[in-house]
């Protein structure tokens, strides 16, 4: 398992996390799934669960290992009659969180639950919910503040407060190119949101990594054929700022399928072919997929391009990452191999020149 962290979230977060809202089966079966996930290195769990009983099961499953687990709890998900409900009622949210603290002691991530429009955002900011979350952080009951959203403008405005450490956002190769119910806002704006997060050290946990399953089925996929789980995971994990993906699993079999990513080959994770299907406006922009490898000079073409884009976005810290690479853009021999392979039609030889110039190496 690979682990990632960011400046604002220094904990080591497993790149594969889990969404546990759809867990099925008996109490023991659910517990076994969670324990097996932890045994296999998964440490990040989204806890917008279906029932209150599932919280109790989760608490039992992590008993004795609380510090090994990173919890993501949502202020606004409530369980008045034991079942999931959504509210902006401050009193109910306060009560609900007190129960969650009793179970877990604290939460690593405390998120505003699902904020997708401006009116709702104002209610959260002015109606006391955000204040409550900050109060809980000051008391140590929340370690990091954040939110979940499908709207890139809302995400940008919350990130720009400087109070957010990490947030949950819908990221996949369909939503990044097409606006919709779960990808609200101008698609071209999303890339700069990811860059801004990386620059500010804000982490992203990814929901809807398969676009609600659509990308895994040729009949519903934007690309006319199915992508694999590994390709969807790698796509999301290649976006700047992303620390973990949170596939929703139902049972042990789903967990075993998801965990295959940890041993998948570069070829199995290669999603570069989507370049043949994206809108023409996306041509010429590197998406860091590394489909163009191998580079005879050993340049990690995707990462070098990511460094360049982050440097252009004003990320000063990226210079030290870049200079520690074994091969940089200045090693480019202009062989043209990457250009002939790139489905996004990136003029990489020209770009390598610009990158070398920018980094001065
Ligand atoms: S140049 Fe093309 S193939 Fe290579 S990493 Fe960038 S987008 Fe992918
Ligand atoms: S053109 Fe440069 S970056 Fe591309 S494969 Fe050749 S040496 Fe590597």
Short mmCIF file of C-alpha atoms and ligand atoms in Angstrom, two decimals:
data_model
loop_
_atom_site.label_atom_id
_atom_site.label_comp_id
_atom_site.label_asym_id
_atom_site.label_seq_id
_atom_site.Cartn_x
_atom_site.Cartn_y
_atom_site.Cartn_z
CA UNK A 1 0.00 0.00 0.00
CA UNK A 2 1.27 3.46 -0.85
CA UNK A 3 0.73 6.23 1.72
CA UNK A 4 0.53 9.95 1.06
CA UNK A 5 0.44 13.06 3.18
CA UNK A 6 0.23 16.80 2.63
CA UNK A 7 1.50 19.84 4.50
CA UNK A 8 -1.83 20.28 6.27
CA UNK A 9 -2.42 16.54 6.81
CA UNK A 10 0.92 15.03 7.82
CA UNK A 11 -0.65 11.67 8.74
CA UNK A 12 0.27 8.84 6.37
CA UNK A 13 -2.94 8.20 4.43
CA UNK A 14 -3.42 5.01 2.39
CA UNK A 15 -4.06 5.77 -1.29
CA UNK A 16 -6.86 3.24 -1.14
CA UNK A 17 -9.41 4.25 1.45
CA UNK A 18 -12.97 2.98 1.76
CA UNK A 19 -16.48 4.30 1.65
CA UNK A 20 -18.51 2.13 4.03
CA UNK A 21 -22.07 3.38 3.39
CA UNK A 22 -23.07 0.32 1.37
CA UNK A 23 -21.70 -2.48 3.53
CA UNK A 24 -24.01 -5.50 3.49
CA UNK A 25 -24.33 -8.64 5.57
CA UNK A 26 -24.37 -9.52 9.24
CA UNK A 27 -22.69 -7.58 12.02
CA UNK A 28 -19.79 -10.04 12.01
CA UNK A 29 -19.40 -9.99 8.24
CA UNK A 30 -19.21 -6.19 8.21
CA UNK A 31 -16.70 -6.21 11.06
CA UNK A 32 -14.53 -8.76 9.25
CA UNK A 33 -14.46 -6.61 6.09
CA UNK A 34 -13.25 -3.57 8.05
CA UNK A 35 -10.67 -5.58 10.00
CA UNK A 36 -9.36 -7.20 6.80
CA UNK A 37 -9.07 -3.80 5.15
CA UNK A 38 -6.96 -2.53 8.07
CA UNK A 39 -4.84 -5.70 8.02
CA UNK A 40 -4.14 -4.95 4.35
CA UNK A 41 -2.95 -1.41 5.00
CA UNK A 42 -6.16 0.57 4.44
CA UNK A 43 -6.35 3.30 7.08
CA UNK A 44 -8.73 5.93 5.71
CA UNK A 45 -12.47 5.43 6.11
CA UNK A 46 -15.34 7.66 5.07
CA UNK A 47 -18.06 7.38 7.70
CA UNK A 48 -21.18 8.76 6.06
CA UNK A 49 -22.76 5.43 6.98
CA UNK A 50 -26.21 4.05 6.24
CA UNK A 51 -27.25 3.33 9.86
CA UNK A 52 -26.20 4.17 13.40
CA UNK A 53 -25.64 0.45 13.99
CA UNK A 54 -22.91 0.58 11.32
CA UNK A 55 -21.06 3.15 13.46
CA UNK A 56 -21.18 0.76 16.41
CA UNK A 57 -19.92 -2.06 14.20
CA UNK A 58 -17.12 0.14 12.90
CA UNK A 59 -16.13 1.13 16.45
CA UNK A 60 -15.97 -2.56 17.43
CA UNK A 61 -13.93 -3.38 14.31
CA UNK A 62 -11.26 -0.78 15.08
CA UNK A 63 -11.19 -1.48 18.82
CA UNK A 64 -7.57 -1.51 20.03
CA UNK A 65 -6.38 0.08 16.77
CA UNK A 66 -8.01 3.54 16.94
CA UNK A 67 -4.74 5.40 16.29
CA UNK A 68 -4.09 3.33 13.14
CA UNK A 69 -7.36 4.46 11.58
CA UNK A 70 -8.26 7.83 10.03
CA UNK A 71 -11.95 8.65 10.27
CA UNK A 72 -13.85 11.07 8.05
CA UNK A 73 -17.08 12.18 9.78
CA UNK A 74 -19.71 14.48 8.30
CA UNK A 75 -21.37 17.32 10.21
CA UNK A 76 -24.88 17.14 8.79
CA UNK A 77 -25.31 13.36 8.49
CA UNK A 78 -27.65 12.39 11.35
CA UNK A 79 -29.27 9.14 12.55
CA UNK A 80 -32.41 10.15 14.45
CA UNK A 81 -34.21 6.84 14.02
CA UNK A 82 -31.09 4.84 13.43
CA UNK A 83 -31.08 5.56 9.70
CA UNK A 84 -29.11 8.11 7.70
CA UNK A 85 -30.65 11.55 7.35
CA UNK A 86 -29.35 14.97 6.24
CA UNK A 87 -29.82 18.18 8.20
CA UNK A 88 -28.53 21.72 8.75
CA UNK A 89 -30.11 21.89 12.23
CA UNK A 90 -27.28 22.98 14.51
CA UNK A 91 -28.71 21.34 17.66
CA UNK A 92 -29.15 17.97 15.93
CA UNK A 93 -25.65 18.13 14.47
CA UNK A 94 -24.14 18.95 17.87
CA UNK A 95 -26.01 16.02 19.47
CA UNK A 96 -25.01 13.63 16.70
CA UNK A 97 -21.35 14.56 16.91
CA UNK A 98 -21.34 14.07 20.70
CA UNK A 99 -22.46 10.46 20.12
CA UNK A 100 -19.74 9.93 17.52
CA UNK A 101 -17.10 11.29 19.88
CA UNK A 102 -18.32 8.83 22.53
CA UNK A 103 -17.67 5.99 20.08
CA UNK A 104 -14.36 7.10 18.57
CA UNK A 105 -12.92 9.62 21.05
CA UNK A 106 -12.33 12.09 18.21
CA UNK A 107 -12.46 12.26 14.44
CA UNK A 108 -9.42 12.84 12.26
CA UNK A 109 -11.47 14.62 9.59
CA UNK A 110 -14.59 16.66 10.34
CA UNK A 111 -16.41 17.69 7.17
CA UNK A 112 -19.36 19.91 6.36
CA UNK A 113 -21.61 17.30 4.79
CA UNK A 114 -22.32 17.74 1.08
CA UNK A 115 -22.34 21.46 0.37
CA UNK A 116 -23.18 22.04 -3.29
CA UNK A 117 -24.80 25.46 -3.59
CA UNK A 118 -24.06 28.94 -2.38
CA UNK A 119 -27.23 29.46 -0.34
CA UNK A 120 -26.50 26.28 1.57
CA UNK A 121 -22.88 27.33 2.03
CA UNK A 122 -23.99 30.64 3.57
CA UNK A 123 -26.30 28.77 5.95
CA UNK A 124 -23.39 26.58 7.04
CA UNK A 125 -21.02 29.52 7.48
CA UNK A 126 -23.47 31.89 9.16
CA UNK A 127 -25.82 29.47 10.92
CA UNK A 128 -23.27 28.20 13.40
CA UNK A 129 -22.26 24.83 11.86
CA UNK A 130 -18.82 25.98 10.76
CA UNK A 131 -18.33 27.69 14.15
CA UNK A 132 -19.29 24.44 15.90
CA UNK A 133 -16.74 22.54 13.82
CA UNK A 134 -14.01 25.04 14.69
CA UNK A 135 -15.00 24.83 18.36
CA UNK A 136 -14.69 21.02 18.19
CA UNK A 137 -11.30 21.37 16.55
CA UNK A 138 -10.12 23.71 19.31
CA UNK A 139 -11.24 21.08 21.86
CA UNK A 140 -9.34 18.32 20.04
CA UNK A 141 -12.48 16.39 19.04
CA UNK A 142 -11.74 17.14 15.36
CA UNK A 143 -8.18 17.03 14.04
CA UNK A 144 -8.74 18.48 10.58
CA UNK A 145 -11.54 20.56 9.07
CA UNK A 146 -13.01 20.08 5.64
CA UNK A 147 -16.15 19.49 3.63
CA UNK A 148 -17.60 17.30 0.92
CA UNK A 149 -18.82 18.81 -2.33
CA UNK A 150 -19.45 18.18 -6.02
CA UNK A 151 -19.08 21.85 -6.91
CA UNK A 152 -15.65 23.18 -7.89
CA UNK A 153 -16.55 26.86 -7.18
CA UNK A 154 -17.80 26.00 -3.68
CA UNK A 155 -14.68 23.92 -3.10
CA UNK A 156 -12.46 26.78 -4.23
CA UNK A 157 -14.19 29.31 -1.98
CA UNK A 158 -13.91 27.05 1.09
CA UNK A 159 -10.27 26.16 0.36
CA UNK A 160 -9.47 29.88 0.02
CA UNK A 161 -10.58 30.50 3.65
CA UNK A 162 -7.27 28.91 4.65
CA UNK A 163 -9.11 26.83 7.29
CA UNK A 164 -9.54 23.66 5.28
CA UNK A 165 -7.02 20.80 5.60
CA UNK A 166 -8.68 18.19 3.42
CA UNK A 167 -11.99 17.69 1.61
CA UNK A 168 -13.93 15.08 -0.30
CA UNK A 169 -14.57 15.77 -3.97
CA UNK A 170 -15.88 13.80 -6.95
CA UNK A 171 -12.95 13.10 -9.29
CA UNK A 172 -12.92 10.79 -12.29
CA UNK A 173 -12.14 10.96 -16.02
CA UNK A 174 -15.81 11.61 -16.87
CA UNK A 175 -16.53 14.49 -14.49
CA UNK A 176 -13.27 16.26 -15.33
CA UNK A 177 -14.43 16.67 -18.93
CA UNK A 178 -18.19 17.04 -18.62
CA UNK A 179 -20.33 19.07 -16.20
CA UNK A 180 -23.25 17.30 -14.54
CA UNK A 181 -25.17 16.67 -11.34
CA UNK A 182 -22.03 15.45 -9.56
CA UNK A 183 -19.54 17.64 -11.39
CA UNK A 184 -21.00 21.09 -10.94
CA UNK A 185 -19.10 23.95 -12.56
CA UNK A 186 -16.96 24.57 -15.60
CA UNK A 187 -14.92 21.37 -16.24
CA UNK A 188 -11.79 23.30 -17.28
CA UNK A 189 -11.78 24.94 -13.85
CA UNK A 190 -11.26 21.63 -12.04
CA UNK A 191 -7.59 21.24 -13.01
CA UNK A 192 -6.74 24.60 -11.44
CA UNK A 193 -8.66 23.65 -8.28
CA UNK A 194 -6.50 20.52 -7.92
CA UNK A 195 -3.34 22.58 -8.47
CA UNK A 196 -4.43 25.13 -5.89
CA UNK A 197 -4.95 22.33 -3.35
CA UNK A 198 -1.48 20.90 -3.97
CA UNK A 199 0.01 24.38 -3.69
CA UNK A 200 -1.76 25.09 -0.39
CA UNK A 201 -1.03 21.62 1.03
CA UNK A 202 -4.76 20.79 1.15
CA UNK A 203 -5.57 17.11 0.57
CA UNK A 204 -8.42 15.66 -1.47
CA UNK A 205 -10.20 12.39 -0.73
CA UNK A 206 -12.04 11.16 -3.79
CA UNK A 207 -15.66 10.07 -3.97
CA UNK A 208 -17.42 8.74 -7.08
CA UNK A 209 -14.12 7.54 -8.49
CA UNK A 210 -16.04 5.30 -10.94
CA UNK A 211 -18.69 7.99 -11.65
CA UNK A 212 -21.24 5.97 -9.72
CA UNK A 213 -20.15 2.79 -11.54
CA UNK A 214 -20.81 4.29 -15.00
CA UNK A 215 -17.18 4.16 -16.07
CA UNK A 216 -16.91 0.45 -15.33
CA UNK A 217 -19.63 -0.47 -17.81
CA UNK A 218 -19.25 0.00 -21.58
CA UNK A 219 -22.99 0.74 -21.92
CA UNK A 220 -22.84 3.74 -19.57
CA UNK A 221 -19.22 4.86 -19.86
CA UNK A 222 -18.49 8.26 -21.39
CA UNK A 223 -15.77 6.54 -23.40
CA UNK A 224 -17.99 3.91 -25.07
CA UNK A 225 -16.07 1.16 -23.37
CA UNK A 226 -15.38 0.25 -19.82
CA UNK A 227 -12.45 1.43 -17.76
CA UNK A 228 -11.08 -0.82 -15.03
CA UNK A 229 -11.03 0.02 -11.34
CA UNK A 230 -7.24 0.32 -11.49
CA UNK A 231 -7.41 2.85 -14.34
CA UNK A 232 -9.99 4.96 -12.48
CA UNK A 233 -7.95 4.86 -9.25
CA UNK A 234 -4.75 5.83 -11.06
CA UNK A 235 -6.46 8.68 -12.91
CA UNK A 236 -7.72 10.19 -9.64
CA UNK A 237 -4.43 9.60 -7.82
CA UNK A 238 -2.54 11.41 -10.59
CA UNK A 239 -4.50 14.65 -9.98
CA UNK A 240 -2.56 17.17 -7.86
CA UNK A 241 -3.74 17.31 -4.25
CA UNK A 242 -5.34 13.85 -4.24
CA UNK A 243 -4.28 11.71 -1.28
CA UNK A 244 -6.76 8.85 -1.34
CA UNK A 245 -9.65 7.33 -3.28
CA UNK A 246 -12.72 6.04 -1.47
CA UNK A 247 -14.49 3.31 -3.45
CA UNK A 248 -17.74 2.18 -1.85
CA UNK A 249 -17.64 -1.52 -1.05
CA UNK A 250 -20.42 -3.95 -0.12
CA UNK A 251 -18.58 -7.03 1.10
CA UNK A 252 -15.33 -8.99 1.29
CA UNK A 253 -15.37 -9.78 -2.40
CA UNK A 254 -15.57 -6.05 -3.26
CA UNK A 255 -12.73 -5.36 -0.84
CA UNK A 256 -10.50 -8.03 -2.45
CA UNK A 257 -11.20 -6.54 -5.89
CA UNK A 258 -10.32 -3.03 -4.73
CA UNK A 259 -7.11 -4.22 -3.05
CA UNK A 260 -5.84 -5.67 -6.34
CA UNK A 261 -4.79 -2.12 -7.19
CA UNK A 262 -1.92 -2.38 -4.72
CA UNK A 263 -0.26 -5.03 -6.92
CA UNK A 264 -1.46 -3.81 -10.34
CA UNK A 265 1.19 -3.24 -13.02
CA UNK A 266 1.83 0.12 -14.70
CA UNK A 267 0.18 -1.31 -17.83
CA UNK A 268 -2.94 -2.29 -15.90
CA UNK A 269 -3.18 1.22 -14.43
CA UNK A 270 -2.54 3.03 -17.73
CA UNK A 271 -5.63 5.11 -18.60
CA UNK A 272 -3.97 7.11 -21.40
CA UNK A 273 -6.35 5.77 -24.05
CA UNK A 274 -9.06 8.14 -22.79
CA UNK A 275 -7.15 10.80 -24.75
CA UNK A 276 -8.79 9.44 -27.91
CA UNK A 277 -12.22 10.32 -26.56
CA UNK A 278 -11.89 13.56 -24.61
CA UNK A 279 -13.12 16.86 -26.11
CA UNK A 280 -10.67 18.41 -28.58
CA UNK A 281 -10.21 21.34 -26.18
CA UNK A 282 -8.33 18.91 -23.91
CA UNK A 283 -5.69 18.19 -26.56
CA UNK A 284 -2.22 19.53 -25.88
CA UNK A 285 -2.64 19.41 -22.09
CA UNK A 286 -0.64 16.76 -20.28
CA UNK A 287 -2.73 14.72 -17.83
CA UNK A 288 0.36 13.00 -16.30
CA UNK A 289 -0.78 9.52 -17.40
CA UNK A 290 2.68 8.32 -18.49
CA UNK A 291 1.14 6.43 -21.41
CA UNK A 292 4.09 7.80 -23.42
CA UNK A 293 6.69 5.85 -21.44
CA UNK A 294 9.32 4.54 -21.60
CA UNK A 295 11.52 7.58 -22.04
CA UNK A 296 15.02 6.46 -23.10
CA UNK A 297 16.50 9.13 -20.85
CA UNK A 298 14.59 7.86 -17.81
CA UNK A 299 12.45 10.99 -17.42
CA UNK A 300 9.23 10.52 -15.44
CA UNK A 301 7.35 12.49 -18.08
CA UNK A 302 4.03 12.68 -16.23
CA UNK A 303 5.56 13.86 -12.97
CA UNK A 304 7.90 16.37 -14.62
CA UNK A 305 4.85 17.86 -16.38
CA UNK A 306 2.91 17.96 -13.11
CA UNK A 307 5.80 19.81 -11.46
CA UNK A 308 5.79 22.33 -14.30
CA UNK A 309 2.05 23.00 -14.07
CA UNK A 310 2.32 23.42 -10.30
CA UNK A 311 5.25 25.80 -10.70
CA UNK A 312 3.18 27.85 -13.16
CA UNK A 313 0.36 27.88 -10.58
CA UNK A 314 2.78 29.40 -8.06
CA UNK A 315 3.75 26.33 -6.01
CA UNK A 316 7.22 27.30 -4.80
CA UNK A 317 7.78 24.03 -2.91
CA UNK A 318 7.62 21.99 -6.09
CA UNK A 319 11.12 23.19 -7.07
CA UNK A 320 12.76 21.00 -4.43
CA UNK A 321 10.72 17.92 -5.53
CA UNK A 322 11.74 18.55 -9.11
CA UNK A 323 15.42 18.98 -8.35
CA UNK A 324 15.50 15.65 -6.48
CA UNK A 325 14.40 13.72 -9.60
CA UNK A 326 17.05 11.41 -11.08
CA UNK A 327 16.27 12.70 -14.60
CA UNK A 328 14.79 16.09 -15.39
CA UNK A 329 13.57 17.85 -18.53
CA UNK A 330 17.07 19.02 -19.37
CA UNK A 331 17.99 15.36 -20.06
CA UNK A 332 15.47 15.21 -22.93
CA UNK A 333 17.20 13.92 -26.09
CA UNK A 334 14.28 14.98 -28.32
CA UNK A 335 13.84 11.46 -29.63
CA UNK A 336 10.12 12.08 -30.20
CA UNK A 337 8.99 8.76 -28.73
CA UNK A 338 6.66 10.39 -26.21
CA UNK A 339 5.02 12.59 -28.84
CA UNK A 340 4.32 9.63 -31.06
CA UNK A 341 2.65 7.81 -28.14
CA UNK A 342 0.68 10.63 -26.52
CA UNK A 343 -3.10 10.24 -26.98
CA UNK A 344 -3.54 13.84 -25.78
CA UNK A 345 -1.33 15.12 -28.61
CA UNK A 346 0.98 16.98 -26.26
CA UNK A 347 3.95 18.56 -28.03
CA UNK A 348 6.24 17.17 -25.40
CA UNK A 349 9.63 18.02 -26.92
CA UNK A 350 8.69 21.71 -26.98
CA UNK A 351 7.29 21.40 -23.50
CA UNK A 352 10.45 19.76 -22.15
CA UNK A 353 12.40 22.78 -23.37
CA UNK A 354 10.05 25.13 -21.51
CA UNK A 355 10.18 22.96 -18.38
CA UNK A 356 14.00 22.91 -18.41
CA UNK A 357 14.01 26.67 -18.83
CA UNK A 358 11.55 27.18 -15.97
CA UNK A 359 13.46 25.00 -13.51
CA UNK A 360 16.87 26.06 -14.71
CA UNK A 361 18.18 22.53 -14.85
S1 LIG B 1 2.69 13.55 -22.63
FE1 LIG B 1 0.72 12.57 -23.07
S2 LIG B 1 1.03 10.40 -22.67
FE2 LIG B 1 2.71 11.50 -21.70
S3 LIG B 1 2.08 11.85 -19.60
FE3 LIG B 1 1.43 13.65 -20.76
S4 LIG B 1 -0.64 13.23 -21.44
FE4 LIG B 1 0.22 11.29 -20.78
S1 LIG B 2 11.38 13.32 -26.44
FE1 LIG B 2 12.52 13.63 -24.54
S2 LIG B 2 11.00 13.24 -22.93
FE2 LIG B 2 10.17 12.40 -24.81
S3 LIG B 2 10.75 10.24 -24.75
FE3 LIG B 2 12.33 11.34 -25.93
S4 LIG B 2 13.89 11.88 -24.42
FE4 LIG B 2 12.06 11.32 -23.28
#
